[in-house]
mmCIF file of C-alpha atoms in Angstrom:
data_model
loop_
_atom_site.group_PDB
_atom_site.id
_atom_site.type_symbol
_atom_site.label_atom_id
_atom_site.label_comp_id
_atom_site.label_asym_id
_atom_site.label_seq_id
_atom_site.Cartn_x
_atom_site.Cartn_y
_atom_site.Cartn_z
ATOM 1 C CA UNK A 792 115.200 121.748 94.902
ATOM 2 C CA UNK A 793 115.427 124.817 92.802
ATOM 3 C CA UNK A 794 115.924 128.330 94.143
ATOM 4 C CA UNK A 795 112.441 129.158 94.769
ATOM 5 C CA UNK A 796 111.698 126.195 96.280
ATOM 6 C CA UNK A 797 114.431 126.753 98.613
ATOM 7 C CA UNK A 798 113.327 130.131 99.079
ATOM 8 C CA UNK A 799 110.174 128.838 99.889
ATOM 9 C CA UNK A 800 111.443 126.094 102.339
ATOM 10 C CA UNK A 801 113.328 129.070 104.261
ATOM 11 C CA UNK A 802 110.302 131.105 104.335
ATOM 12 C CA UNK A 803 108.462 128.094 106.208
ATOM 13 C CA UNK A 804 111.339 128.255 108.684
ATOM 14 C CA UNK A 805 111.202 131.524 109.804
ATOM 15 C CA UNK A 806 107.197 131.141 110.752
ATOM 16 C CA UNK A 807 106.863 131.119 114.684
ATOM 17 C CA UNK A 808 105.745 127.496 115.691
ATOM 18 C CA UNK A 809 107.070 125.324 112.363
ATOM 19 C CA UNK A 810 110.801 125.644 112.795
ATOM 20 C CA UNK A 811 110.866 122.176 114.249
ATOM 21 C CA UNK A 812 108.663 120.783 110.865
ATOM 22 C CA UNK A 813 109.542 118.714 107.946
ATOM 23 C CA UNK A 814 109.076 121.258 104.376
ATOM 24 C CA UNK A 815 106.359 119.297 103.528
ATOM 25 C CA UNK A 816 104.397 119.457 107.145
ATOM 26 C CA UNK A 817 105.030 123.296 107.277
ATOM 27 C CA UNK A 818 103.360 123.667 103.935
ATOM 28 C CA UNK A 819 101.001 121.655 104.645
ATOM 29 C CA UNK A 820 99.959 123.243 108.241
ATOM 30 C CA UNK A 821 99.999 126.774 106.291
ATOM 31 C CA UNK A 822 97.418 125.556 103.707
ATOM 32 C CA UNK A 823 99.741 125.580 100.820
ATOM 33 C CA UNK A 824 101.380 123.573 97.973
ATOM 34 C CA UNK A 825 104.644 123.187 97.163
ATOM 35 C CA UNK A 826 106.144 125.232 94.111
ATOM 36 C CA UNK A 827 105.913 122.009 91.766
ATOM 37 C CA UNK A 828 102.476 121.258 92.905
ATOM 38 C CA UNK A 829 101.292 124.754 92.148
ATOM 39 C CA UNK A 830 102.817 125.084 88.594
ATOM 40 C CA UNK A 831 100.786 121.827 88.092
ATOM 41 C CA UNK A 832 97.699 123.187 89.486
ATOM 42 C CA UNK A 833 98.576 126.404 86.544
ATOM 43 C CA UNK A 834 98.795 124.001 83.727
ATOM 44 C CA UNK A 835 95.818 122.089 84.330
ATOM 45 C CA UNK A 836 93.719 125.154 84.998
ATOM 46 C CA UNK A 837 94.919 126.246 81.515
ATOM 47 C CA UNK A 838 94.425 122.930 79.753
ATOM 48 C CA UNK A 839 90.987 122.896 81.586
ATOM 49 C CA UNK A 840 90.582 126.114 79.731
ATOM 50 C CA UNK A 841 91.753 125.350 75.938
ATOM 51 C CA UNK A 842 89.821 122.023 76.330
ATOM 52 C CA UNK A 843 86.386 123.817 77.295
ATOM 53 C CA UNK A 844 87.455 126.112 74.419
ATOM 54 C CA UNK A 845 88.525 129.210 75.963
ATOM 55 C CA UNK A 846 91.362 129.818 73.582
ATOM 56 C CA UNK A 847 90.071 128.635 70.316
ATOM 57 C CA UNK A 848 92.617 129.282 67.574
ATOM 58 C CA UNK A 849 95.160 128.913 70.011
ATOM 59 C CA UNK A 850 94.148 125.641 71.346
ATOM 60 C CA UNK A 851 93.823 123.904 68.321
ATOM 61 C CA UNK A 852 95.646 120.752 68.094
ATOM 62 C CA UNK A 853 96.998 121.184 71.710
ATOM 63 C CA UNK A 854 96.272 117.625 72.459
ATOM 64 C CA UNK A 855 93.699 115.026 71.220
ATOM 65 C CA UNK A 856 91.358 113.018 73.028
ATOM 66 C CA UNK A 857 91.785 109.115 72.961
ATOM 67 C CA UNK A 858 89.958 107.737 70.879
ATOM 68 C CA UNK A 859 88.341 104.810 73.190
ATOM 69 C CA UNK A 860 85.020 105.134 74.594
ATOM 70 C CA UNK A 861 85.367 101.922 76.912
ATOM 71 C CA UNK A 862 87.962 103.549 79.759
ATOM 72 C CA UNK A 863 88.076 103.490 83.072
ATOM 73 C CA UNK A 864 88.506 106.944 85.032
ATOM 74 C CA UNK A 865 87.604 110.287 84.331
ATOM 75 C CA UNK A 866 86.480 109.845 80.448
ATOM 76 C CA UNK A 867 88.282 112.968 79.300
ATOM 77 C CA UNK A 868 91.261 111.071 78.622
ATOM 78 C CA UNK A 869 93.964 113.006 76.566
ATOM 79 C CA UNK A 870 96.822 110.862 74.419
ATOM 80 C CA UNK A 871 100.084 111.619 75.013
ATOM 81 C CA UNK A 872 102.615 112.324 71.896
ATOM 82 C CA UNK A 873 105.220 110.314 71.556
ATOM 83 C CA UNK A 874 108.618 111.990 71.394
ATOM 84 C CA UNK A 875 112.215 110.971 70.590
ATOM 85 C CA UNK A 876 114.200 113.599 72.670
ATOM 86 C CA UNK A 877 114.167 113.964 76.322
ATOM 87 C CA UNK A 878 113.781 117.504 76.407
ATOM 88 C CA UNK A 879 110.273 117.491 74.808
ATOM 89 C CA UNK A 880 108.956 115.578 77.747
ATOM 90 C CA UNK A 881 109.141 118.923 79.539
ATOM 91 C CA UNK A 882 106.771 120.544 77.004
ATOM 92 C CA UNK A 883 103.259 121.638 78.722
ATOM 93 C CA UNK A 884 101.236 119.363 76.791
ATOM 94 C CA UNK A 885 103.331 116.110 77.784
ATOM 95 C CA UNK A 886 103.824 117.083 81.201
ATOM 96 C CA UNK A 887 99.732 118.071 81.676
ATOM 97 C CA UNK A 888 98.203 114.914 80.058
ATOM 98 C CA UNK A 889 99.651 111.759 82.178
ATOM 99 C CA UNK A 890 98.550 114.337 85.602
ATOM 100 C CA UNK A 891 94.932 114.947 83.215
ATOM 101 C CA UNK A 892 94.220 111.649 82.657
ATOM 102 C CA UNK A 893 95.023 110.948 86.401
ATOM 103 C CA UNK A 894 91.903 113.432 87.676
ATOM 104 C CA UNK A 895 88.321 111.614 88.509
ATOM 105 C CA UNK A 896 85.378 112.284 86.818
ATOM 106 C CA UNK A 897 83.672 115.349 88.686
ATOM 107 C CA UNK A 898 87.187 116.953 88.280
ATOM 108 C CA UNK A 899 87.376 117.459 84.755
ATOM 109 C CA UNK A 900 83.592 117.283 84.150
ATOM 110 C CA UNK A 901 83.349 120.784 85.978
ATOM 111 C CA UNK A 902 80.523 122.806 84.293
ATOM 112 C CA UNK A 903 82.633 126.092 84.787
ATOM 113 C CA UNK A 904 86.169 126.982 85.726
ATOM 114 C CA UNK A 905 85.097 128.237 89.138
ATOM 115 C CA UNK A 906 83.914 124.650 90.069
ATOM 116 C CA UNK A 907 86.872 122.965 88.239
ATOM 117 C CA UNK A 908 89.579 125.105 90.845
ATOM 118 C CA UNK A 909 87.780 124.318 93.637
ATOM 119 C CA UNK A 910 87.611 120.565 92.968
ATOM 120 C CA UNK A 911 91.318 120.323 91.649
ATOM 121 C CA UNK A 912 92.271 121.786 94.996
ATOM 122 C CA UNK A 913 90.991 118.599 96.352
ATOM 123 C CA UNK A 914 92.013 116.192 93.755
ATOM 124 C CA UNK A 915 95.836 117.739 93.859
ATOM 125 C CA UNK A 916 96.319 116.379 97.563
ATOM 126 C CA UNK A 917 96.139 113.096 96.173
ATOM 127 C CA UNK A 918 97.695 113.511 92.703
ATOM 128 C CA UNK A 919 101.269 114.159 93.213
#
């Protein structure tokens, strides 16, 4: 757990009524994601957003799109790179696509980045 997270997990403590709760429960009974769940929720707002061509010079070879049109899921699937060193695992576009590919259908189908939000809020519950 990293200091904001523990920050965070204090914060739920000192709420009237979820002292007793798990970290987890307390979030959960507020209506709120953990810290890790959120920066998720970030990065695939913004690869929602380079992919539907918001940022178009700086989008530009962000990721590519597999190549197969016979796949199960969503149909939006992104390939992942394939690195040598560890620490390029943490980069945004390796640790977006496995949680991208992941997301149904009407997730990443969204016609507009309003809709997209309020379906990922849904789809997050059960992602991580």
């Amino acid at each position: 757990m990293d200091l904001l997270e523990s920050i965070q997990w204090r914060a739920t403590k000192m709420i009237r009524g979820l002292e007793p709760l798990s970290y987890e429960d307390g979030l959960r009974e507020l209506g709120l994601f953990s810290l890790e769940k959120r920066r998720l929720q970030g990065d695939l707002i913004a690869a929602f957003q380079y992919l539907k061509g918001a940022y178009k010079k700086a989008g530009e070879g962000l990721s590519t799109r597999a190549r197969s049109d016979r796949m199960r899921g969503n149909g939006f699937k992104l390939e992942e790179g394939g690195f040598r060193l560890d620490i390029r695992k943490k980069f945004f576009t390796l640790r977006v696509v496995r949680h991208w590919n992941r997301l149904p259908r009407e997730v990443v189908a969204a016609p507009s980045l309003k809709v997209f939000k309020a379906r990922l809020g849904g789809a997050l519950s059960n992602l991580v």
